């Protein structure tokens, strides 16, 4: 599916794409050397097949391993990777291929944005979150001790190949967390996503390939449409933050080590639905539907142990909270809008219901 916009890139979704690299890869005319950026976990599972495919495509492949985990998104990792690229040496007409979750695509994307002032990158996302979100849209970056994603750049990949067969090896918790992000797309733009998940939550959690392929295609389509629309009327991109205002606050309050991102977003969506109903903006029953959908997917809908005062502080500290706290609220499945500065007492009351 082509992604609309001035720097359009193709996103292909389907099972088995990593086995068809020679046919699918848009090898830049002069590319000879390729840095395959991945981590040891993903390399063990899928690296050999991908390296073979790249070699069959005529590329001289150099594997560059980064550590596994969010802490790998650091300036230290960048230094190590840049040194490896200069040892290869990787030229400006060469290629970077990212194979992994959002951590790997964010690092490799940033390296590609900056190496020789920009080289081509192809993303092969291997987590559900990376396939529906991180690898699509061109945002790249690393963290500083002072905050997440503080150093970054926009750099569109030349192609994204989302091989949904790779999702079969994901730990089940990662698949569930990715589904949290998928549910978000359902509430803000594509209610059919909700219907699909309500019909077979167990199949989604188990990684049924056809279902996941359908969900990834739908998620990517929503992200592409929203990002493209934002180029015309600024602000639509903010709707992608459904469930994220509270989600980010929860992640930061728990030092990013208690909830996976999609789990925190799940709690955020329950909160947003209750807020919307209390404000009379969301259709009645939305919050109940949210809880009934997320529960069978194994995503949290309660059990939040956090002092509302600390949550409020984290909400107002959020780097995106420029003019005050802003929430995305779903009016009815498939439609969303922004609510600025809701009453703090109301926010506190709803936070208590999440305990
Ligand atoms: N650039 C963007 O627009 C954007 C959007 C959303 C998230 N992100 C970033 O993405 C990152 C989170 O990404 P994530 O959730 O994919 O986490 P992750 O990259 O850490 O991957 C999760 C775990 O799964 C492992 N893994 C990956 N693929 C696997 C597979 N197929 N089989 C088995 N294990 C596999 C990884 O090694 C890791 O241990 C965050 O740093 C976030 O900031 C970026
Ligand atoms: Zn997210």
Short mmCIF file of C-alpha atoms and ligand atoms in Angstrom, two decimals:
data_model
loop_
_atom_site.label_atom_id
_atom_site.label_comp_id
_atom_site.label_asym_id
_atom_site.label_seq_id
_atom_site.Cartn_x
_atom_site.Cartn_y
_atom_site.Cartn_z
CA UNK A 1 0.00 0.00 0.00
CA UNK A 2 1.58 3.34 -0.96
CA UNK A 3 1.71 5.89 1.82
CA UNK A 4 0.32 9.22 0.63
CA UNK A 5 2.28 12.42 1.04
CA UNK A 6 5.19 14.23 -0.59
CA UNK A 7 7.75 11.65 0.47
CA UNK A 8 5.59 8.65 -0.21
CA UNK A 9 6.96 5.25 0.60
CA UNK A 10 5.51 1.86 0.00
CA UNK A 11 4.34 -0.29 2.88
CA UNK A 12 3.89 -3.95 2.00
CA UNK A 13 2.14 -6.18 4.50
CA UNK A 14 1.81 -9.96 4.42
CA UNK A 15 3.16 -13.26 5.65
CA UNK A 16 6.48 -14.42 4.20
CA UNK A 17 7.78 -11.12 2.78
CA UNK A 18 11.22 -11.67 4.32
CA UNK A 19 11.56 -14.77 2.15
CA UNK A 20 11.00 -12.69 -1.00
CA UNK A 21 13.57 -9.92 -0.52
CA UNK A 22 15.34 -10.19 -3.89
CA UNK A 23 12.03 -9.62 -5.64
CA UNK A 24 10.61 -6.97 -3.27
CA UNK A 25 13.59 -4.86 -2.28
CA UNK A 26 14.02 -1.57 -4.11
CA UNK A 27 17.81 -1.74 -4.29
CA UNK A 28 19.17 1.75 -5.05
CA UNK A 29 21.04 1.67 -8.34
CA UNK A 30 24.48 2.12 -6.81
CA UNK A 31 23.95 0.28 -3.57
CA UNK A 32 26.58 -2.33 -2.97
CA UNK A 33 27.13 -2.51 0.74
CA UNK A 34 24.31 -2.96 3.17
CA UNK A 35 24.33 -2.55 6.93
CA UNK A 36 21.78 -4.95 8.39
CA UNK A 37 20.94 -3.42 11.78
CA UNK A 38 19.27 -5.80 14.22
CA UNK A 39 19.66 -7.24 17.71
CA UNK A 40 20.73 -10.72 18.84
CA UNK A 41 17.19 -11.86 19.70
CA UNK A 42 15.76 -11.05 16.30
CA UNK A 43 18.93 -12.09 14.53
CA UNK A 44 18.70 -15.60 15.96
CA UNK A 45 15.09 -15.93 14.85
CA UNK A 46 14.98 -14.17 11.50
CA UNK A 47 18.45 -12.75 10.72
CA UNK A 48 19.83 -15.62 8.69
CA UNK A 49 16.89 -15.64 6.26
CA UNK A 50 17.06 -11.88 5.81
CA UNK A 51 20.85 -11.80 5.35
CA UNK A 52 20.52 -14.56 2.75
CA UNK A 53 17.76 -12.68 0.94
CA UNK A 54 19.82 -9.50 0.84
CA UNK A 55 22.82 -11.41 -0.52
CA UNK A 56 20.59 -13.01 -3.14
CA UNK A 57 19.55 -9.47 -4.08
CA UNK A 58 23.22 -8.84 -4.90
CA UNK A 59 24.11 -6.86 -1.79
CA UNK A 60 27.28 -7.12 0.27
CA UNK A 61 25.77 -7.56 3.74
CA UNK A 62 27.41 -6.41 6.98
CA UNK A 63 25.55 -7.28 10.15
CA UNK A 64 25.46 -4.59 12.84
CA UNK A 65 24.06 -5.76 16.16
CA UNK A 66 22.66 -3.36 18.74
CA UNK A 67 21.67 -4.35 22.30
CA UNK A 68 18.14 -5.58 22.94
CA UNK A 69 15.78 -3.30 24.88
CA UNK A 70 14.74 0.33 25.18
CA UNK A 71 18.11 1.26 26.78
CA UNK A 72 19.71 0.56 23.39
CA UNK A 73 18.14 3.78 22.06
CA UNK A 74 21.09 5.81 23.32
CA UNK A 75 23.87 8.07 22.09
CA UNK A 76 26.32 5.32 23.11
CA UNK A 77 24.69 2.90 20.68
CA UNK A 78 24.82 5.52 17.93
CA UNK A 79 28.56 5.94 18.45
CA UNK A 80 29.14 2.20 18.18
CA UNK A 81 26.99 1.93 15.06
CA UNK A 82 28.62 4.94 13.35
CA UNK A 83 32.07 3.42 14.00
CA UNK A 84 30.94 0.14 12.46
CA UNK A 85 29.59 1.96 9.40
CA UNK A 86 32.86 3.78 8.89
CA UNK A 87 34.77 0.50 9.20
CA UNK A 88 32.63 -1.17 6.48
CA UNK A 89 32.79 1.57 4.96
CA UNK A 90 29.16 2.39 4.15
CA UNK A 91 28.90 5.07 1.47
CA UNK A 92 26.17 7.58 0.76
CA UNK A 93 24.74 5.43 -2.04
CA UNK A 94 24.63 2.33 0.09
CA UNK A 95 21.75 0.96 2.12
CA UNK A 96 20.71 0.42 5.71
CA UNK A 97 18.19 -2.32 6.50
CA UNK A 98 16.52 -2.37 9.91
CA UNK A 99 15.26 -5.76 11.15
CA UNK A 100 13.49 -5.67 14.51
CA UNK A 101 10.99 -3.90 16.71
CA UNK A 102 10.52 -0.19 17.20
CA UNK A 103 13.80 0.12 19.08
CA UNK A 104 15.77 -1.14 16.09
CA UNK A 105 13.79 0.82 13.48
CA UNK A 106 14.13 4.02 15.55
CA UNK A 107 17.92 3.58 15.92
CA UNK A 108 18.55 2.46 12.34
CA UNK A 109 16.23 5.18 11.01
CA UNK A 110 18.10 7.88 12.92
CA UNK A 111 21.45 6.50 11.79
CA UNK A 112 20.17 6.51 8.19
CA UNK A 113 18.95 10.10 8.58
CA UNK A 114 22.36 11.28 9.72
CA UNK A 115 24.97 9.04 8.09
CA UNK A 116 26.49 11.02 5.21
CA UNK A 117 23.58 13.43 5.82
CA UNK A 118 21.11 10.74 4.86
CA UNK A 119 21.23 7.28 3.28
CA UNK A 120 18.40 5.01 2.16
CA UNK A 121 16.79 2.80 4.78
CA UNK A 122 14.44 -0.15 4.42
CA UNK A 123 12.46 -1.21 7.47
CA UNK A 124 11.62 -4.85 8.16
CA UNK A 125 9.57 -4.42 11.36
CA UNK A 126 9.15 -7.61 13.39
CA UNK A 127 6.87 -6.53 16.26
CA UNK A 128 3.19 -5.71 15.91
CA UNK A 129 3.87 -2.26 17.36
CA UNK A 130 6.62 -1.56 14.85
CA UNK A 131 4.49 -2.82 11.93
CA UNK A 132 1.48 -0.61 12.70
CA UNK A 133 3.33 2.36 14.13
CA UNK A 134 7.08 2.77 14.69
CA UNK A 135 8.28 1.77 11.20
CA UNK A 136 5.67 3.87 9.41
CA UNK A 137 5.64 7.65 9.09
CA UNK A 138 9.33 8.54 9.14
CA UNK A 139 9.90 9.50 12.79
CA UNK A 140 13.25 8.27 14.13
CA UNK A 141 15.23 8.93 17.26
CA UNK A 142 16.99 7.93 20.44
CA UNK A 143 16.56 8.74 24.13
CA UNK A 144 18.62 10.82 26.54
CA UNK A 145 18.71 10.20 30.28
CA UNK A 146 16.64 13.40 30.41
CA UNK A 147 13.80 12.00 28.36
CA UNK A 148 12.50 9.68 25.65
CA UNK A 149 12.99 10.45 21.96
CA UNK A 150 14.63 13.81 22.68
CA UNK A 151 17.10 13.42 19.82
CA UNK A 152 15.46 12.61 16.53
CA UNK A 153 14.87 13.32 12.88
CA UNK A 154 12.28 12.74 10.19
CA UNK A 155 13.61 10.30 7.60
CA UNK A 156 11.25 8.38 5.38
CA UNK A 157 12.19 4.77 4.68
CA UNK A 158 12.34 3.89 0.99
CA UNK A 159 10.17 0.86 1.74
CA UNK A 160 8.59 -0.89 4.69
CA UNK A 161 8.11 -4.64 4.42
CA UNK A 162 5.94 -5.84 7.30
CA UNK A 163 6.27 -9.62 7.26
CA UNK A 164 3.42 -10.73 9.49
CA UNK A 165 4.88 -14.26 9.73
CA UNK A 166 7.62 -12.84 11.96
CA UNK A 167 4.96 -12.00 14.56
CA UNK A 168 4.58 -15.72 15.30
CA UNK A 169 7.83 -15.73 17.29
CA UNK A 170 6.91 -12.69 19.41
CA UNK A 171 6.48 -13.25 23.13
CA UNK A 172 2.71 -13.21 23.76
CA UNK A 173 2.97 -10.12 25.94
CA UNK A 174 4.50 -8.17 23.04
CA UNK A 175 1.68 -9.29 20.75
CA UNK A 176 -0.91 -8.21 23.30
CA UNK A 177 0.76 -4.84 23.77
CA UNK A 178 0.81 -4.34 20.00
CA UNK A 179 -2.90 -5.10 19.92
CA UNK A 180 -3.41 -2.16 22.30
CA UNK A 181 -2.08 0.12 19.57
CA UNK A 182 -4.25 -1.65 16.98
CA UNK A 183 -7.38 -1.09 19.13
CA UNK A 184 -6.53 2.62 19.15
CA UNK A 185 -6.84 2.74 15.35
CA UNK A 186 -10.23 1.09 15.67
CA UNK A 187 -11.56 3.75 18.02
CA UNK A 188 -10.20 6.76 16.17
CA UNK A 189 -10.85 5.72 12.58
CA UNK A 190 -11.70 2.11 11.68
CA UNK A 191 -14.42 0.48 13.81
CA UNK A 192 -14.15 -2.75 11.78
CA UNK A 193 -10.90 -3.35 13.70
CA UNK A 194 -12.96 -3.50 16.89
CA UNK A 195 -15.44 -5.91 15.35
CA UNK A 196 -12.64 -8.23 14.19
CA UNK A 197 -11.03 -8.25 17.62
CA UNK A 198 -14.32 -8.75 19.44
CA UNK A 199 -15.08 -11.74 17.22
CA UNK A 200 -11.80 -13.58 17.87
CA UNK A 201 -9.68 -12.12 20.65
CA UNK A 202 -7.95 -15.45 21.33
CA UNK A 203 -6.89 -15.83 17.69
CA UNK A 204 -5.43 -12.32 17.72
CA UNK A 205 -3.46 -12.99 20.90
CA UNK A 206 -2.28 -16.34 19.52
CA UNK A 207 -1.04 -14.59 16.38
CA UNK A 208 -3.39 -16.00 13.71
CA UNK A 209 -1.57 -14.87 10.55
CA UNK A 210 -4.57 -13.91 8.42
CA UNK A 211 -6.19 -11.90 11.19
CA UNK A 212 -2.95 -10.12 12.09
CA UNK A 213 -2.29 -9.31 8.44
CA UNK A 214 -5.75 -7.78 8.16
CA UNK A 215 -5.22 -5.78 11.35
CA UNK A 216 -1.77 -4.53 10.31
CA UNK A 217 -3.09 -3.46 6.88
CA UNK A 218 -5.90 -1.55 8.59
CA UNK A 219 -3.59 0.03 11.16
CA UNK A 220 -1.07 1.17 8.55
CA UNK A 221 -3.89 2.55 6.40
CA UNK A 222 -5.23 4.65 9.28
CA UNK A 223 -1.79 5.95 10.21
CA UNK A 224 -1.04 6.81 6.57
CA UNK A 225 -4.35 8.62 6.15
CA UNK A 226 -4.01 10.58 9.36
CA UNK A 227 -0.40 11.56 8.69
CA UNK A 228 -1.30 12.65 5.14
CA UNK A 229 -4.34 14.62 6.32
CA UNK A 230 -2.17 16.37 8.89
CA UNK A 231 -0.09 17.85 6.09
CA UNK A 232 -3.21 19.74 5.00
CA UNK A 233 -5.04 20.54 8.23
CA UNK A 234 -2.69 20.59 11.13
CA UNK A 235 -3.86 18.78 14.23
CA UNK A 236 -5.28 15.56 12.82
CA UNK A 237 -2.07 13.74 13.70
CA UNK A 238 -2.82 14.48 17.34
CA UNK A 239 -5.69 11.97 17.15
CA UNK A 240 -3.06 9.21 16.94
CA UNK A 241 -2.48 10.03 20.59
CA UNK A 242 -5.77 8.44 21.66
CA UNK A 243 -5.07 6.79 25.02
CA UNK A 244 -1.56 8.21 24.97
CA UNK A 245 -1.89 11.31 27.18
CA UNK A 246 -2.53 9.17 30.23
CA UNK A 247 -0.53 6.25 28.79
CA UNK A 248 2.68 8.31 28.59
CA UNK A 249 2.12 9.67 32.11
CA UNK A 250 1.72 6.12 33.47
CA UNK A 251 4.84 4.92 31.66
CA UNK A 252 6.89 7.79 32.99
CA UNK A 253 5.58 7.42 36.56
CA UNK A 254 6.50 3.74 36.54
CA UNK A 255 9.97 4.36 35.04
CA UNK A 256 9.07 2.55 31.83
CA UNK A 257 9.56 -0.80 33.55
CA UNK A 258 6.07 -1.85 34.64
CA UNK A 259 3.83 -1.49 31.60
CA UNK A 260 4.59 -2.17 27.96
CA UNK A 261 3.63 0.87 25.91
CA UNK A 262 0.46 -0.74 24.51
CA UNK A 263 -0.63 -1.75 28.02
CA UNK A 264 -0.34 1.83 29.28
CA UNK A 265 -2.26 2.96 26.19
CA UNK A 266 -5.00 0.43 27.04
CA UNK A 267 -5.48 2.06 30.44
CA UNK A 268 -5.38 5.43 28.72
CA UNK A 269 -8.20 4.40 26.36
CA UNK A 270 -10.40 3.26 29.27
CA UNK A 271 -9.73 6.62 30.92
CA UNK A 272 -10.46 8.58 27.74
CA UNK A 273 -13.73 6.72 27.15
CA UNK A 274 -14.90 7.43 30.71
CA UNK A 275 -13.86 11.05 30.37
CA UNK A 276 -15.72 11.35 27.08
CA UNK A 277 -18.87 9.88 28.56
CA UNK A 278 -18.72 12.14 31.60
CA UNK A 279 -18.28 15.17 29.33
CA UNK A 280 -21.23 14.03 27.23
CA UNK A 281 -18.98 13.86 24.17
CA UNK A 282 -18.71 10.08 23.81
CA UNK A 283 -21.69 7.88 23.04
CA UNK A 284 -23.01 6.06 26.12
CA UNK A 285 -21.56 2.56 26.48
CA UNK A 286 -18.21 3.41 24.90
CA UNK A 287 -16.29 2.86 28.13
CA UNK A 288 -17.99 -0.49 28.73
CA UNK A 289 -17.23 -1.59 25.19
CA UNK A 290 -13.60 -0.57 25.66
CA UNK A 291 -13.26 -2.64 28.83
CA UNK A 292 -15.04 -5.65 27.29
CA UNK A 293 -12.75 -5.52 24.28
CA UNK A 294 -9.43 -5.04 26.07
CA UNK A 295 -9.99 -7.64 28.81
CA UNK A 296 -10.03 -10.74 26.54
CA UNK A 297 -6.93 -9.41 24.77
CA UNK A 298 -5.13 -9.60 28.11
CA UNK A 299 -4.70 -5.84 28.33
CA UNK A 300 -5.14 -3.95 31.60
CA UNK A 301 -8.37 -2.05 32.25
CA UNK A 302 -7.78 -1.34 35.94
CA UNK A 303 -5.37 -2.08 38.75
CA UNK A 304 -3.58 1.24 38.38
CA UNK A 305 -1.89 2.00 41.65
CA UNK A 306 -0.91 5.63 41.36
CA UNK A 307 -1.62 8.73 43.38
CA UNK A 308 -3.86 11.02 41.26
CA UNK A 309 -1.74 14.00 42.30
CA UNK A 310 1.39 12.41 40.86
CA UNK A 311 -0.46 11.42 37.71
CA UNK A 312 -1.65 15.01 37.26
CA UNK A 313 1.90 16.26 37.71
CA UNK A 314 3.12 13.78 35.07
CA UNK A 315 0.29 14.82 32.74
CA UNK A 316 1.22 18.48 32.92
CA UNK A 317 4.92 17.66 32.47
CA UNK A 318 4.27 15.82 29.21
CA UNK A 319 6.31 17.48 26.48
CA UNK A 320 3.23 17.70 24.30
CA UNK A 321 1.17 19.50 26.99
CA UNK A 322 2.05 22.98 25.75
CA UNK A 323 -1.08 24.91 26.55
CA UNK A 324 -2.33 22.54 29.25
CA UNK A 325 -3.47 18.95 29.44
CA UNK A 326 -5.10 17.74 26.22
CA UNK A 327 -6.91 14.45 25.71
CA UNK A 328 -8.15 12.73 22.61
CA UNK A 329 -11.71 11.58 23.11
CA UNK A 330 -13.61 9.12 20.93
CA UNK A 331 -17.10 10.39 20.15
CA UNK A 332 -18.20 7.03 18.74
CA UNK A 333 -16.10 4.20 17.30
CA UNK A 334 -14.29 5.57 14.26
CA UNK A 335 -14.43 9.24 15.26
CA UNK A 336 -12.36 11.26 17.69
CA UNK A 337 -11.68 14.83 18.70
CA UNK A 338 -9.48 16.79 21.08
CA UNK A 339 -10.53 18.00 24.50
CA UNK A 340 -8.42 20.70 26.13
CA UNK A 341 -8.03 21.31 29.83
CA UNK A 342 -10.72 19.11 31.36
CA UNK A 343 -11.57 19.90 34.94
CA UNK A 344 -8.97 18.46 37.28
CA UNK A 345 -11.55 17.15 39.76
CA UNK A 346 -13.18 15.17 36.98
CA UNK A 347 -9.82 13.76 35.90
CA UNK A 348 -9.06 12.74 39.50
CA UNK A 349 -12.44 11.05 39.88
CA UNK A 350 -11.91 8.99 36.75
CA UNK A 351 -8.35 8.09 37.74
CA UNK A 352 -9.75 6.60 40.93
CA UNK A 353 -12.00 4.30 38.89
CA UNK A 354 -8.87 2.86 37.25
CA UNK A 355 -7.47 1.62 40.56
N1 LIG B 1 9.16 6.25 15.38
C1 LIG B 1 7.90 6.15 15.73
O1 LIG B 1 7.00 6.75 15.12
C2 LIG B 1 7.53 5.29 16.90
C3 LIG B 1 6.18 5.00 17.15
C4 LIG B 1 5.88 4.14 18.19
C5 LIG B 1 6.91 3.61 18.98
N2 LIG B 1 8.21 3.91 18.71
C6 LIG B 1 9.30 3.34 19.52
O2 LIG B 1 9.28 1.92 19.40
C7 LIG B 1 9.90 1.37 20.56
C8 LIG B 1 9.10 0.18 21.04
O3 LIG B 1 9.05 -0.77 20.01
P1 LIG B 1 8.60 -2.28 20.30
O4 LIG B 1 7.40 -2.30 21.12
O5 LIG B 1 8.60 -2.94 18.98
O6 LIG B 1 9.75 -2.83 21.26
P2 LIG B 1 11.17 -3.55 20.98
O7 LIG B 1 11.76 -3.08 19.72
O8 LIG B 1 11.96 -3.40 22.21
O9 LIG B 1 10.75 -5.08 20.79
C9 LIG B 1 10.16 -5.77 21.87
C10 LIG B 1 10.93 -7.08 22.15
O10 LIG B 1 10.60 -8.04 21.15
C11 LIG B 1 11.78 -8.58 20.59
N3 LIG B 1 11.41 -8.95 19.22
C12 LIG B 1 11.25 -8.15 18.16
N4 LIG B 1 10.77 -8.84 17.12
C13 LIG B 1 10.62 -10.11 17.53
C14 LIG B 1 10.15 -11.30 16.91
N5 LIG B 1 9.65 -11.29 15.68
N6 LIG B 1 10.15 -12.44 17.64
C15 LIG B 1 10.59 -12.43 18.94
N7 LIG B 1 11.03 -11.36 19.57
C16 LIG B 1 11.05 -10.20 18.87
C17 LIG B 1 12.78 -7.47 20.72
O11 LIG B 1 14.10 -7.97 20.64
C18 LIG B 1 12.43 -6.93 22.11
O12 LIG B 1 13.01 -7.71 23.09
C19 LIG B 1 9.98 2.49 21.59
O13 LIG B 1 11.32 2.89 21.72
C20 LIG B 1 9.14 3.61 20.98
O14 LIG B 1 9.62 4.89 21.34
C21 LIG B 1 8.52 4.74 17.68
ZN1 LIG B 2 1.75 4.43 20.81
#
